[in-house]
Amino acid sequence: MASEETRTLKSTTNGNGNVSGPAASDSPAPTEKASTRAWTARLLVVGIVMAALNLRPAITSLGALLEEVRDGLGMSGSVAGLLTSVPALCFAVFGVMAPRLARRFGPAAVVCAGMVLITAGLLIRPYIGGTAGFLVGSALALMGIAVSNVLMPVIVKRWFPDRVGSMTGLYSMALALGTASAAAVTVPMTEALGGSWRSGLAVWAALAAAAVLPWIALVRHREAPSGERPSRAREGAEGTPAPGTSTVTRARAREAGQARPELRITRSRTAWALAVFFGLQATAAYITMGWMAQIFRDAGVSAGTAGLLLAVTMVMGVPLAFVIPRLATRLPRQGPIVIALGVCGLAGYAGLYLAPAGGAWAWAVLLGIANCSFPLALTMVGMRARTGAGVAQLSAFAQSTGYLISIPGPLLVGVLYQHSGGWGLPIALMAGLMIPQMAVGVLAGRNRTVEDEAAR
């Protein structure tokens, strides 16, 4: 990795802005600079993995203990549906702020703050008191998740432009691992901690606190990608490179400064297709994370086994989240992958309707495969824009709009469940939404860029 990161160092500028060789007296030795960047890259990989591990436990740990939380706080099915819709609402509202915050403070600082918010929210929400307090604590954690969600594709594109597929896969694998771990171990961990659902939820704050550490180091180090100066975050926003940057860096800075004002993302059909695809896959994911364990429990499956089934669904994303992005970047169109994942989802919902307990493990696997539309969507965000500025705008637009679209889904499932007294109608809703998801996914997977479409 270090050798690849030093490719842009063959020409640098001295303090007067004149081109000089790497052995200029006012510059650190090339080996020292390369070593520093290699260390930063490794630390960044650790930070990305640790952040990704914390982007779903706040949700799936709650899904595993939803019945206990409902009983403890006196929630109805409709209120519980509202609770499962809060993640999408927070992601939509706070995610749109991420690019502006990143331009002002830098992506690393914003992600670091996000990890702090997750830690605080997870720690206080079980103890703040009542349903309203629980929602406030959840919203605090989800605020941190929202900004980190949006900035992960931006960070990957900016620091690893030649490895979008593999780095997105690594990030998605870690996200799936964190999701599955919270689903699998929350119930037994709660029992080991004395049976209190409050302790079982609060313990996940420790993992979030650990994720703060590498991002603190990155913020303190203030190292920018490809050897750029610390003011790079501002340069990207203002379009004016700082003295002392490489000619490649200066060209990229000028390109970013020129491209951002011209990109009207709402003019791009691909951006809209990707936003709707993101929203529908998020709807399916949050219904699954919030309600699937309850579906199995209502079918006669024990609480511990239901948590394991949810974990199986989530853990399918660990290997597939690495394979799918790499495969997607090798294909000119991602439509075939969208269709394959959608068919698995339809099969899983059919099984969940016909024999929820009898074929539970098979349905969990199929729905886990279908949930890998998330890493595919993230990969397409990186592929459908040419520049880092374009990726930032597309990521914010697709995720914020998509999460707005996904808000009614989990809430509607709770209402249908409460008023119909069963899972037939909610499962029919889930299956029905898979059809438009496949259609817009095919459109989003076409070999186009939002810069070309937005400029028309």
Coordinates of C-alpha atoms in Angstrom, one line a residue:
M1 CA 0.0 0.0 0.0
A2 CA 2.8 2.4 0.8
S3 CA 4.4 2.0 -2.6
E4 CA 1.1 2.9 -4.3
E5 CA 0.6 5.9 -2.1
T6 CA 4.0 7.4 -3.0
R7 CA 3.2 7.5 -6.7
T8 CA 2.1 11.1 -6.5
L9 CA 5.3 12.2 -4.8
K10 CA 7.5 12.4 -7.8
S11 CA 7.2 16.1 -8.0
T12 CA 6.7 18.5 -5.1
T13 CA 6.8 22.2 -4.7
N14 CA 8.9 24.2 -2.3
G15 CA 7.7 26.9 -0.1
N16 CA 7.8 29.4 -2.9
G17 CA 5.6 27.2 -5.1
N18 CA 8.4 26.2 -7.5
V19 CA 8.7 22.6 -8.6
S20 CA 11.6 20.8 -7.0
G21 CA 12.8 17.2 -6.6
P22 CA 12.0 15.0 -3.7
A23 CA 15.4 15.8 -2.1
A24 CA 14.6 19.4 -1.6
S25 CA 16.2 20.7 1.5
D26 CA 13.0 22.2 3.0
S27 CA 11.1 19.0 2.6
P28 CA 11.2 15.8 4.7
A29 CA 13.0 12.8 3.1
P30 CA 10.8 10.8 0.7
T31 CA 11.2 7.7 2.8
E32 CA 10.0 9.6 5.9
K33 CA 7.0 11.0 4.1
A34 CA 6.2 7.6 2.6
S35 CA 6.4 6.0 6.0
T36 CA 4.2 8.6 7.5
R37 CA 1.5 8.1 4.8
A38 CA 1.7 4.4 5.1
W39 CA 1.2 4.6 8.9
T40 CA -1.8 7.0 8.3
A41 CA -3.3 4.6 5.7
R42 CA -3.0 1.7 8.1
L43 CA -4.6 3.7 10.9
L44 CA -7.3 4.8 8.6
V45 CA -8.1 1.2 7.7
V46 CA -8.4 0.4 11.4
G47 CA -10.6 3.5 11.9
I48 CA -12.9 2.5 9.0
V49 CA -13.3 -1.0 10.3
M50 CA -13.9 0.1 13.9
A51 CA -16.5 2.7 12.8
A52 CA -18.3 0.2 10.6
L53 CA -18.5 -2.2 13.5
N54 CA -20.6 0.4 15.3
L55 CA -23.0 1.5 12.6
R56 CA -25.7 -1.1 13.4
P57 CA -25.5 -2.6 16.9
A58 CA -27.7 0.3 18.2
I59 CA -30.4 -1.1 15.9
T60 CA -30.0 -4.9 16.0
S61 CA -29.4 -5.1 19.7
L62 CA -32.8 -3.4 20.2
G63 CA -34.4 -5.8 17.7
A64 CA -33.2 -8.7 19.7
L65 CA -34.7 -7.3 22.9
L66 CA -37.7 -5.5 21.4
E67 CA -40.3 -7.5 23.3
E68 CA -38.5 -6.8 26.6
V69 CA -38.1 -3.1 25.8
R70 CA -41.8 -2.9 24.9
D71 CA -42.9 -4.5 28.1
G72 CA -40.5 -2.4 30.2
L73 CA -41.5 0.9 28.7
G74 CA -45.2 0.0 28.1
M75 CA -45.1 0.4 24.3
S76 CA -47.9 -0.5 21.9
G77 CA -47.1 -2.2 18.6
S78 CA -47.6 1.1 16.8
V79 CA -45.2 2.9 19.1
A80 CA -42.7 0.1 18.6
G81 CA -43.1 0.6 14.9
L82 CA -42.3 4.2 15.3
L83 CA -39.2 3.2 17.3
T84 CA -38.0 1.0 14.4
S85 CA -38.6 3.9 12.0
V86 CA -36.4 6.3 14.0
P87 CA -33.1 5.1 12.4
A88 CA -34.3 6.0 8.9
L89 CA -35.6 9.4 10.1
C90 CA -32.4 10.3 11.8
F91 CA -30.3 9.1 8.9
A92 CA -32.3 11.3 6.5
V93 CA -32.3 14.4 8.7
F94 CA -28.7 14.3 10.0
G95 CA -27.1 12.6 7.0
V96 CA -27.7 15.6 4.8
M97 CA -25.5 17.7 7.1
A98 CA -22.5 15.4 6.7
P99 CA -20.9 16.9 3.6
R100 CA -21.1 20.5 4.9
L101 CA -19.6 19.4 8.3
A102 CA -16.9 17.5 6.5
R103 CA -15.9 20.6 4.4
R104 CA -15.8 22.7 7.6
F105 CA -14.0 20.4 10.0
G106 CA -12.7 17.5 7.8
P107 CA -14.2 14.0 7.4
A108 CA -12.0 12.4 10.1
A109 CA -13.2 15.0 12.7
V110 CA -16.8 14.5 11.8
V111 CA -16.6 10.7 12.0
C112 CA -14.7 11.0 15.3
A113 CA -17.6 13.1 16.7
G114 CA -20.0 10.6 15.3
M115 CA -18.4 7.8 17.3
V116 CA -18.6 10.0 20.4
L117 CA -22.3 10.5 19.8
I118 CA -22.9 6.8 19.4
T119 CA -21.1 6.1 22.6
A120 CA -23.1 8.7 24.5
G121 CA -26.5 7.7 23.0
L122 CA -26.0 4.0 23.7
L123 CA -24.9 4.7 27.2
I124 CA -27.8 6.9 28.3
R125 CA -30.8 5.7 26.3
P126 CA -31.7 2.7 28.6
Y127 CA -31.5 4.8 31.7
I128 CA -32.8 8.2 30.7
G129 CA -36.4 7.2 31.6
G130 CA -39.6 6.5 29.7
T131 CA -40.3 6.0 26.0
A132 CA -39.6 9.7 25.2
G133 CA -36.2 9.5 26.8
F134 CA -35.4 6.2 25.1
L135 CA -36.2 7.8 21.8
V136 CA -34.0 10.8 22.6
G137 CA -31.0 8.6 23.5
S138 CA -31.6 6.5 20.4
A139 CA -31.7 9.7 18.2
L140 CA -28.3 10.8 19.7
A141 CA -26.6 7.6 18.8
L142 CA -28.3 7.5 15.4
M143 CA -27.1 11.1 14.7
G144 CA -23.6 9.8 15.0
I145 CA -24.4 6.8 12.8
A146 CA -26.0 9.1 10.2
V147 CA -23.0 11.3 9.5
S148 CA -20.6 8.4 9.5
N149 CA -22.9 6.5 7.1
V150 CA -22.6 9.3 4.5
L151 CA -18.9 9.9 4.9
M152 CA -17.7 6.4 4.7
P153 CA -18.0 6.2 0.8
V154 CA -16.4 9.7 0.7
I155 CA -13.5 8.6 2.8
V156 CA -13.0 5.4 0.7
K157 CA -13.1 7.3 -2.6
R158 CA -10.8 10.1 -1.3
W159 CA -8.1 8.0 0.4
F160 CA -8.4 4.8 -1.7
P161 CA -9.5 5.9 -5.2
D162 CA -8.1 2.8 -6.9
R163 CA -9.6 0.4 -4.3
V164 CA -13.2 1.5 -4.1
G165 CA -14.5 -2.0 -4.5
S166 CA -12.2 -3.8 -2.0
M167 CA -12.3 -1.0 0.6
T168 CA -16.1 -0.8 0.4
G169 CA -16.1 -4.5 0.8
L170 CA -14.0 -4.4 3.9
Y171 CA -16.1 -1.6 5.4
S172 CA -19.3 -3.5 4.5
M173 CA -17.9 -6.8 6.0
A174 CA -17.1 -5.0 9.3
L175 CA -20.6 -3.4 9.3
A176 CA -22.2 -6.8 8.7
L177 CA -20.1 -8.3 11.4
G178 CA -21.1 -5.7 13.9
T179 CA -24.7 -6.1 12.9
A180 CA -24.7 -9.8 13.3
S181 CA -22.7 -9.8 16.5
A182 CA -25.2 -7.5 18.2
A183 CA -28.1 -9.7 17.1
A184 CA -26.4 -12.9 18.2
V185 CA -25.0 -12.0 21.6
T186 CA -27.3 -9.4 23.0
V187 CA -29.8 -11.9 24.5
P188 CA -27.2 -14.2 26.1
M189 CA -25.1 -11.2 27.2
T190 CA -28.2 -9.7 28.8
E191 CA -28.8 -12.9 30.7
A192 CA -25.2 -13.0 31.8
L193 CA -25.5 -9.4 33.1
G194 CA -28.5 -10.3 35.3
G195 CA -31.3 -10.3 32.8
S196 CA -31.8 -6.5 32.6
W197 CA -32.5 -5.3 29.1
R198 CA -31.1 -2.0 30.1
S199 CA -27.6 -3.5 30.8
G200 CA -27.8 -5.6 27.6
L201 CA -28.3 -2.5 25.5
A202 CA -25.9 -0.2 27.3
V203 CA -22.9 -2.6 27.1
W204 CA -22.6 -1.8 23.4
A205 CA -21.4 1.7 24.3
A206 CA -18.0 0.1 25.1
L207 CA -17.4 -0.9 21.5
A208 CA -18.3 2.6 20.3
A209 CA -15.9 4.1 22.8
A210 CA -13.1 1.9 21.4
A211 CA -13.9 3.2 17.9
V212 CA -13.2 6.8 19.0
L213 CA -9.5 6.1 19.6
P214 CA -8.2 5.7 16.0
W215 CA -10.2 8.7 14.8
I216 CA -8.7 10.9 17.6
A217 CA -5.3 9.9 16.4
L218 CA -6.2 10.7 12.8
V219 CA -7.6 14.1 13.7
R220 CA -4.6 14.9 15.8
H221 CA -2.3 13.8 13.0
R222 CA -4.3 15.8 10.4
E223 CA -2.8 13.8 7.5
A224 CA -4.6 14.3 4.2
P225 CA -4.7 11.7 1.4
S226 CA -1.9 11.3 -1.1
G227 CA 0.5 13.5 1.0
E228 CA -1.7 16.6 0.9
R229 CA -1.4 19.3 3.5
P230 CA -3.8 19.5 6.5
S231 CA -5.8 22.3 4.9
R232 CA -7.0 19.9 2.2
A233 CA -10.6 19.8 3.6
R234 CA -10.9 23.5 3.1
E235 CA -9.1 23.3 -0.3
G236 CA -11.7 20.9 -1.5
A237 CA -14.4 23.3 -0.5
E238 CA -12.8 26.4 -1.8
G239 CA -11.0 25.1 -4.8
T240 CA -7.6 26.7 -3.8
P241 CA -4.7 24.4 -3.2
A242 CA -2.2 25.3 -0.5
P243 CA 1.4 25.9 -1.3
G244 CA 3.7 22.9 -1.1
T245 CA 1.3 20.4 -2.5
S246 CA 2.1 18.2 -5.5
T247 CA 1.0 19.2 -9.0
V248 CA -1.4 16.2 -9.1
T249 CA -2.9 17.4 -5.8
R250 CA -3.2 21.0 -7.0
A251 CA -5.0 19.7 -10.2
R252 CA -7.4 17.6 -8.1
A253 CA -8.1 20.6 -5.8
R254 CA -8.9 22.8 -8.7
E255 CA -11.1 20.2 -10.2
A256 CA -13.0 19.8 -6.9
G257 CA -13.4 23.5 -6.6
Q258 CA -14.7 23.8 -10.1
A259 CA -16.9 20.8 -10.1
R260 CA -18.9 21.3 -6.9
P261 CA -20.9 24.5 -7.9
E262 CA -21.8 23.0 -11.3
L263 CA -23.2 19.7 -10.1
R264 CA -27.0 19.8 -9.7
I265 CA -27.6 16.4 -8.4
T266 CA -31.3 16.5 -8.7
R267 CA -31.0 16.7 -12.5
S268 CA -29.5 13.2 -12.6
R269 CA -31.9 10.3 -13.3
T270 CA -29.2 8.0 -12.0
A271 CA -29.0 9.8 -8.7
W272 CA -32.8 9.6 -8.3
A273 CA -32.8 5.9 -9.2
L274 CA -29.9 5.2 -6.7
A275 CA -31.8 7.2 -4.0
V276 CA -35.0 5.2 -4.5
F277 CA -33.0 1.9 -4.6
F278 CA -31.2 2.9 -1.4
G279 CA -34.5 3.8 0.2
L280 CA -36.2 0.5 -0.6
Q281 CA -33.3 -1.6 0.4
A282 CA -33.1 0.4 3.7
T283 CA -36.8 -0.3 4.2
A284 CA -36.3 -4.0 3.9
A285 CA -33.2 -3.9 6.1
Y286 CA -34.8 -2.0 9.0
I287 CA -37.9 -4.0 8.9
T288 CA -35.7 -7.1 9.1
M289 CA -33.5 -5.7 11.9
G290 CA -36.5 -4.4 13.8
W291 CA -39.1 -7.1 13.4
M292 CA -37.7 -10.4 12.1
A293 CA -36.8 -11.7 15.6
Q294 CA -40.3 -11.0 16.7
I295 CA -41.7 -12.8 13.7
F296 CA -39.8 -15.9 14.7
R297 CA -40.7 -15.6 18.3
D298 CA -44.4 -15.3 17.5
A299 CA -44.0 -18.5 15.4
G300 CA -42.9 -20.4 18.6
V301 CA -39.1 -19.9 18.3
S302 CA -37.3 -19.1 21.6
A303 CA -35.9 -15.7 22.2
G304 CA -32.3 -16.9 22.0
T305 CA -32.8 -18.8 18.8
A306 CA -34.7 -15.9 17.2
G307 CA -31.7 -13.7 18.0
L308 CA -29.4 -16.3 16.4
L309 CA -31.6 -16.4 13.3
L310 CA -31.4 -12.6 13.0
A311 CA -27.6 -12.9 13.4
V312 CA -27.5 -15.4 10.6
T313 CA -29.3 -13.0 8.4
M314 CA -26.9 -10.2 9.3
V315 CA -23.7 -12.4 9.1
M316 CA -24.4 -13.3 5.5
G317 CA -23.2 -9.8 4.8
V318 CA -19.7 -10.6 6.0
P319 CA -18.5 -12.7 3.1
L320 CA -20.9 -11.3 0.5
A321 CA -20.2 -7.7 1.4
F322 CA -16.6 -8.4 0.3
V323 CA -17.5 -10.3 -2.8
I324 CA -20.3 -8.2 -4.2
P325 CA -18.5 -4.8 -4.3
R326 CA -15.5 -6.4 -6.0
L327 CA -17.8 -8.1 -8.5
A328 CA -19.8 -4.9 -9.1
T329 CA -16.7 -2.9 -9.9
R330 CA -15.8 -5.4 -12.6
L331 CA -19.2 -5.2 -14.4
P332 CA -20.2 -2.3 -16.6
R333 CA -23.8 -2.7 -15.3
Q334 CA -24.9 -3.9 -11.8
G335 CA -28.4 -4.8 -12.8
P336 CA -27.9 -8.6 -12.8
I337 CA -26.6 -8.5 -9.2
V338 CA -29.7 -6.4 -8.2
I339 CA -32.0 -9.0 -9.8
A340 CA -30.2 -12.0 -8.1
L341 CA -30.5 -10.4 -4.7
G342 CA -34.1 -9.5 -5.2
V343 CA -35.1 -13.0 -6.1
C344 CA -33.5 -14.3 -2.9
G345 CA -35.5 -11.7 -1.0
L346 CA -38.8 -12.8 -2.6
A347 CA -38.0 -16.5 -1.8
G348 CA -37.2 -15.6 1.8
Y349 CA -40.4 -13.7 2.3
A350 CA -42.5 -16.6 0.7
G351 CA -40.9 -19.0 3.1
L352 CA -41.4 -16.7 6.1
Y353 CA -45.1 -16.5 5.2
L354 CA -45.6 -20.3 4.5
A355 CA -43.5 -21.9 7.2
P356 CA -41.8 -19.3 9.5
A357 CA -40.6 -21.9 12.0
G358 CA -40.2 -25.0 9.9
G359 CA -37.7 -23.4 7.4
A360 CA -36.4 -20.7 9.7
W361 CA -32.7 -21.1 9.0
A362 CA -33.2 -21.2 5.2
W363 CA -35.3 -18.0 5.3
A364 CA -32.7 -16.3 7.4
V365 CA -30.0 -17.2 4.9
L366 CA -32.1 -16.0 1.9
L367 CA -33.0 -12.7 3.5
G368 CA -29.4 -12.2 4.6
I369 CA -28.4 -12.5 0.9
A370 CA -31.1 -10.0 -0.1
N371 CA -29.8 -7.6 2.5
C372 CA -26.5 -7.3 0.7
S373 CA -28.2 -4.7 -1.5
F374 CA -26.7 -2.3 1.0
P375 CA -23.0 -2.8 0.1
L376 CA -24.0 -2.9 -3.6
A377 CA -25.7 0.5 -3.2
L378 CA -22.6 1.9 -1.5
T379 CA -20.4 0.6 -4.3
M380 CA -22.6 2.2 -6.9
V381 CA -22.4 5.5 -5.1
G382 CA -18.6 5.4 -5.6
M383 CA -19.0 4.2 -9.2
R384 CA -21.7 6.7 -10.4
A385 CA -19.5 9.8 -9.7
R386 CA -16.1 10.6 -11.1
T387 CA -14.8 13.0 -8.5
G388 CA -14.6 13.0 -4.7
A389 CA -16.9 16.1 -4.7
G390 CA -19.4 14.2 -6.8
V391 CA -19.3 11.2 -4.5
A392 CA -19.9 13.4 -1.5
Q393 CA -22.9 15.0 -3.1
L394 CA -24.3 11.7 -4.4
S395 CA -23.8 9.9 -1.1
A396 CA -25.6 12.6 0.8
F397 CA -28.4 12.9 -1.7
A398 CA -28.9 9.1 -2.1
Q399 CA -28.7 8.3 1.6
S400 CA -30.7 11.2 2.9
T401 CA -33.5 10.8 0.2
G402 CA -33.3 7.1 0.6
Y403 CA -33.7 7.1 4.3
L404 CA -36.7 9.5 4.0
I405 CA -38.3 7.0 1.7
S406 CA -37.7 4.2 4.2
I407 CA -39.3 5.9 7.2
P408 CA -42.9 4.6 6.7
G409 CA -41.9 1.0 6.2
P410 CA -41.1 -0.2 9.7
L411 CA -43.9 2.0 11.2
L412 CA -46.4 0.5 8.7
V413 CA -45.3 -3.0 9.6
G414 CA -46.0 -2.3 13.3
V415 CA -49.4 -0.9 12.5
L416 CA -50.4 -3.8 10.3
Y417 CA -49.1 -6.3 12.8
Q418 CA -51.1 -4.7 15.6
H419 CA -54.4 -4.3 13.7
S420 CA -54.3 -7.6 11.8
G421 CA -53.1 -9.7 14.6
G422 CA -50.6 -11.6 12.5
W423 CA -47.7 -11.4 10.1
G424 CA -49.5 -12.1 6.7
L425 CA -50.0 -8.5 5.7
P426 CA -46.6 -7.2 6.9
I427 CA -44.8 -10.0 5.0
A428 CA -46.9 -9.3 1.9
L429 CA -45.9 -5.6 2.1
M430 CA -42.2 -6.6 2.3
A431 CA -42.4 -8.8 -0.7
G432 CA -44.4 -6.2 -2.7
L433 CA -41.7 -3.6 -2.1
M434 CA -39.0 -5.9 -3.5
I435 CA -40.4 -5.5 -7.1
P436 CA -39.8 -1.7 -7.4
Q437 CA -36.5 -2.2 -5.6
M438 CA -35.3 -4.5 -8.4
A439 CA -36.6 -2.1 -11.1
V440 CA -34.9 1.1 -9.8
G441 CA -31.7 -1.0 -9.0
V442 CA -31.4 -1.9 -12.6
L443 CA -31.7 1.8 -13.6
A444 CA -29.1 2.8 -10.9
G445 CA -26.7 0.1 -12.2
R446 CA -26.4 1.6 -15.7
N447 CA -22.9 2.7 -16.7
R448 CA -23.4 6.5 -16.2
T449 CA -22.1 9.2 -14.0
V450 CA -24.1 11.9 -12.3
E451 CA -21.7 14.6 -13.4
D452 CA -22.6 14.0 -17.0
E453 CA -26.3 13.9 -16.3
A454 CA -26.4 16.9 -14.0
A455 CA -24.5 19.1 -16.5
R456 CA -27.2 18.6 -19.2

